[in-house]
PDB file of C-alpha atoms and ligand atoms in Angstrom:
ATOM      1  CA  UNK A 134      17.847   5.886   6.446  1.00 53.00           C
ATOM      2  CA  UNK A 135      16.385   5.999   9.986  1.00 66.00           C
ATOM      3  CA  UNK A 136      12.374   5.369  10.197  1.00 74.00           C
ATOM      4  CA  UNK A 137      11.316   8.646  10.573  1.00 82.00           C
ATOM      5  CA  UNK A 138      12.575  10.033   7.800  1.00 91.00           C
ATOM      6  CA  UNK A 139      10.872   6.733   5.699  1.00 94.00           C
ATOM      7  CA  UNK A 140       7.879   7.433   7.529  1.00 95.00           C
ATOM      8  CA  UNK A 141       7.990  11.040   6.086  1.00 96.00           C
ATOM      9  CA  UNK A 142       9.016   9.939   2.343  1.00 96.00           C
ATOM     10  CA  UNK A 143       6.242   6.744   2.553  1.00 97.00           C
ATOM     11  CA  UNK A 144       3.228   9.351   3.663  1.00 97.00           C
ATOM     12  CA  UNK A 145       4.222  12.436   0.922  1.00 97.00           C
ATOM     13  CA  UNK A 146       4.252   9.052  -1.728  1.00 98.00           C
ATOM     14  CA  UNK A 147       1.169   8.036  -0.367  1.00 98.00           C
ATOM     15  CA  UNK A 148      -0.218  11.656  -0.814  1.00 97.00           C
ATOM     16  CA  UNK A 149       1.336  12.015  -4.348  1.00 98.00           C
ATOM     17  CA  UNK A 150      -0.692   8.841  -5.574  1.00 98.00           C
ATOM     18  CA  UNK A 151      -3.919  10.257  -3.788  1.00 97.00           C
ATOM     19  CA  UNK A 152      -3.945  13.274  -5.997  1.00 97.00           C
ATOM     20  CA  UNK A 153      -2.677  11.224  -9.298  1.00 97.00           C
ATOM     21  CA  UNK A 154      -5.616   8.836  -8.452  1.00 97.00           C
ATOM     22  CA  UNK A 155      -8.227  11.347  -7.070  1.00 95.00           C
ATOM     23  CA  UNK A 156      -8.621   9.292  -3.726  1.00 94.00           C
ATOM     24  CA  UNK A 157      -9.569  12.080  -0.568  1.00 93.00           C
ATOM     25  CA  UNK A 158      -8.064  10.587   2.460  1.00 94.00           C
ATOM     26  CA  UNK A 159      -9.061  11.887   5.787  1.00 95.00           C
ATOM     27  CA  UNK A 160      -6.709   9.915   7.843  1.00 94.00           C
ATOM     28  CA  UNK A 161      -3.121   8.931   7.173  1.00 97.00           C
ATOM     29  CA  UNK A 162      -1.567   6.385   9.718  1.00 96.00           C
ATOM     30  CA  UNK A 163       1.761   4.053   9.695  1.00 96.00           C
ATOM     31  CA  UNK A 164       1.563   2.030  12.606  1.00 94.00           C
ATOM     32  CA  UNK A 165       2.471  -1.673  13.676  1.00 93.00           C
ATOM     33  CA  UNK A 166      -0.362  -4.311  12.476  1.00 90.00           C
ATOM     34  CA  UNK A 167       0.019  -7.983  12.650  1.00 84.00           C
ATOM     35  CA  UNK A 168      -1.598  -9.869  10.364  1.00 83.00           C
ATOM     36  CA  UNK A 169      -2.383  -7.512   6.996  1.00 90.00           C
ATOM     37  CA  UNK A 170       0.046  -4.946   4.939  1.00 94.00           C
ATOM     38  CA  UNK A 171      -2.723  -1.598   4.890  1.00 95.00           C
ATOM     39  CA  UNK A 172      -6.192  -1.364   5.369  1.00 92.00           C
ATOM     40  CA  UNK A 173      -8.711   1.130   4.306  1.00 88.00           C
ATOM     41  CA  UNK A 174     -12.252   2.280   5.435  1.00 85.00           C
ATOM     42  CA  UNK A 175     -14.909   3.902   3.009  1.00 76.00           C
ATOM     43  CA  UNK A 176     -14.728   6.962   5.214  1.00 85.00           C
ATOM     44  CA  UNK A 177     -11.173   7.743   3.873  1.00 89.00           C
ATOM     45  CA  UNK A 178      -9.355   5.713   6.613  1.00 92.00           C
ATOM     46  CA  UNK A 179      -5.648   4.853   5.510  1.00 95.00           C
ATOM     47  CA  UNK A 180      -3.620   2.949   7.767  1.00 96.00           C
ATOM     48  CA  UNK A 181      -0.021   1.102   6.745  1.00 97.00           C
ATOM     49  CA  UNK A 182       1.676  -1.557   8.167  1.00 95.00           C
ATOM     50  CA  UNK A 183       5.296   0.105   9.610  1.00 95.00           C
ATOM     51  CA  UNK A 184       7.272  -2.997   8.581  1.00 93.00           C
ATOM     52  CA  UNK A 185       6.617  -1.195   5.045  1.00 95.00           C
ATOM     53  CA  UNK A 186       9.102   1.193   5.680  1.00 94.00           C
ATOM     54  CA  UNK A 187      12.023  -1.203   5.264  1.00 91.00           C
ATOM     55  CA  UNK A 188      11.056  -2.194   1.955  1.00 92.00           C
ATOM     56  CA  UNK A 189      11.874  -0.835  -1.783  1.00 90.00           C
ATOM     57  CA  UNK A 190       9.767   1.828  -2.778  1.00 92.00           C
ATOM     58  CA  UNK A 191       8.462   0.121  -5.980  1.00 92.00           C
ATOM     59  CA  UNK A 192       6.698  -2.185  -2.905  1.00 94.00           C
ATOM     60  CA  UNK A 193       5.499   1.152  -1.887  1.00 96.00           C
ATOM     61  CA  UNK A 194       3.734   1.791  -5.185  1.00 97.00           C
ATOM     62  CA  UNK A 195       2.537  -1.926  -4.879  1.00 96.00           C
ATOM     63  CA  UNK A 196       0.545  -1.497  -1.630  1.00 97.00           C
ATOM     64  CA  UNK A 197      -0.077   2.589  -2.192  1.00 97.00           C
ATOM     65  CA  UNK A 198      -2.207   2.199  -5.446  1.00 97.00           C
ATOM     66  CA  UNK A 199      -3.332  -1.644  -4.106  1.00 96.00           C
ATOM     67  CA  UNK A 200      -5.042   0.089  -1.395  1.00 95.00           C
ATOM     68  CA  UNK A 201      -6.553   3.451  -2.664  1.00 95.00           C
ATOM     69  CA  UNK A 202      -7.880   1.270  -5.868  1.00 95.00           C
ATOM     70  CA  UNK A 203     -10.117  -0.329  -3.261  1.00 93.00           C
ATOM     71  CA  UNK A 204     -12.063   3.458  -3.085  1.00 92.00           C
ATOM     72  CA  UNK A 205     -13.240   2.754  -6.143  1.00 92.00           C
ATOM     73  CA  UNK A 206     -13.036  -1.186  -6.226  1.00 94.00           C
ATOM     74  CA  UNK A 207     -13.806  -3.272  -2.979  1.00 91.00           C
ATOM     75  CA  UNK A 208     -12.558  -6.093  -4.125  1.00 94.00           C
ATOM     76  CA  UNK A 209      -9.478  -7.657  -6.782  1.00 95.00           C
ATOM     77  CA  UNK A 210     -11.905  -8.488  -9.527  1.00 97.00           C
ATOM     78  CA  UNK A 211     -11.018  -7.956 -13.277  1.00 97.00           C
ATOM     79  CA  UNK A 212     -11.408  -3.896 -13.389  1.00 97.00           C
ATOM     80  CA  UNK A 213      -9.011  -4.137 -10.099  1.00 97.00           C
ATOM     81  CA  UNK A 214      -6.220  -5.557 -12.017  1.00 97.00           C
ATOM     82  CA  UNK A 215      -6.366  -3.731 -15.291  1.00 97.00           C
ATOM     83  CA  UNK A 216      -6.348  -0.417 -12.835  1.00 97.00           C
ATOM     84  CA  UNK A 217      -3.271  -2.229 -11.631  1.00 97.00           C
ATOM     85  CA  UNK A 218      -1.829  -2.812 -14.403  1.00 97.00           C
ATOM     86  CA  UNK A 219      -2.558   0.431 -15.602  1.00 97.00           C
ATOM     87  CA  UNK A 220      -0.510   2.282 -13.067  1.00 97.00           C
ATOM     88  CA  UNK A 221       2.589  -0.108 -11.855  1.00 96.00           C
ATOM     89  CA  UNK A 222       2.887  -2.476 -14.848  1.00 95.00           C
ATOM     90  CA  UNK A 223       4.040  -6.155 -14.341  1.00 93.00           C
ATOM     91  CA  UNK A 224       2.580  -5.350 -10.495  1.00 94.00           C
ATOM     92  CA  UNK A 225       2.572  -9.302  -9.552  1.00 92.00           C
ATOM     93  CA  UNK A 226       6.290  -9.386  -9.070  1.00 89.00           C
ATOM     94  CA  UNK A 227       5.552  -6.702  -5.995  1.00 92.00           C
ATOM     95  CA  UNK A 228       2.984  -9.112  -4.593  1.00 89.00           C
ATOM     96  CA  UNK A 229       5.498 -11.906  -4.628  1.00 87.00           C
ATOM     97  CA  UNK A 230       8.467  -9.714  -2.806  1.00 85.00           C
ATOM     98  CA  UNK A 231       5.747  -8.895  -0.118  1.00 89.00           C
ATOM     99  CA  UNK A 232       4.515 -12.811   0.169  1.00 88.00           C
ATOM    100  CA  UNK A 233       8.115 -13.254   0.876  1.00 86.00           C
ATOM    101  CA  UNK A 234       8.529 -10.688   3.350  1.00 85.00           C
ATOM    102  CA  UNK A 235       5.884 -11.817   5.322  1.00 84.00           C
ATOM    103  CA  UNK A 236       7.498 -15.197   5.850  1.00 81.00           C
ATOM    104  CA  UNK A 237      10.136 -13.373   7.831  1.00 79.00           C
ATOM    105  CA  UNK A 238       7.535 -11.787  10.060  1.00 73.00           C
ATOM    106  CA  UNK A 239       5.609 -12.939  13.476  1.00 62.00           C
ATOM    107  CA  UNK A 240       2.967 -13.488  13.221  1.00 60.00           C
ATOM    108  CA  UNK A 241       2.916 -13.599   9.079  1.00 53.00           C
ATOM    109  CA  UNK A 242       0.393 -11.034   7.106  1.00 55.00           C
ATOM    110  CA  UNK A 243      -1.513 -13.132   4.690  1.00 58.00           C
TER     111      UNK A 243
HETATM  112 ZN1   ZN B 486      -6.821  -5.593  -1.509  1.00 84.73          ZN
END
């Protein structure tokens, strides 16, 4: 699977949760970062890490709904996690895949 195609497949999943979660983004990016997974801006602002790309989808869906929760939660308070939970299930096992991940990487997202 060569990047670009992931790139293509990680954006329309990004869009699919959007819609499921009623999140309006007004800028999609996938782009090298070095020390953080995704960030987001109130204005609608999505940007993802590119190392994402090499990872399992369910990861995807780990950092996807992580990060367009955070429209509606800023931070990963109580209603964060049952939103979580909600939507991926037992998502802590994600978290733990991408802790390990970042090990590998220089220099290491927290
Ligand atoms: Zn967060």
């Amino acid at each position: 699977m060569s990047n670009a195609s992931s790139k293509i497949r990680f954006k329309q999943r990004v869009r699919d949760w959007a819609t499921k979660l009623d999140v309006r983004i007004a800028w999609l990016g996938v782009r090298p970062m070095q020390n953080k997974w995704a960030s987001c801006s109130t204005e609608g602002h999505l940007n993802f890490n590119v190392e994402l790309m090499e990872m399992d989808e369910k990861v995807w869906d780990y950092v996807i709904v992580h990060e367009l929760l955070h429209f509606f939660v800023p931070n990963h308070g109580k209603l964060w996690k049952s939103l979580m939970r909600a939507h991926l299930g037992e998502y802590e096992a994600y978290e733990g895949a991408l802790k390990k991940r970042a090990q590998t990487l220089t220099p290491p997202p927290p």
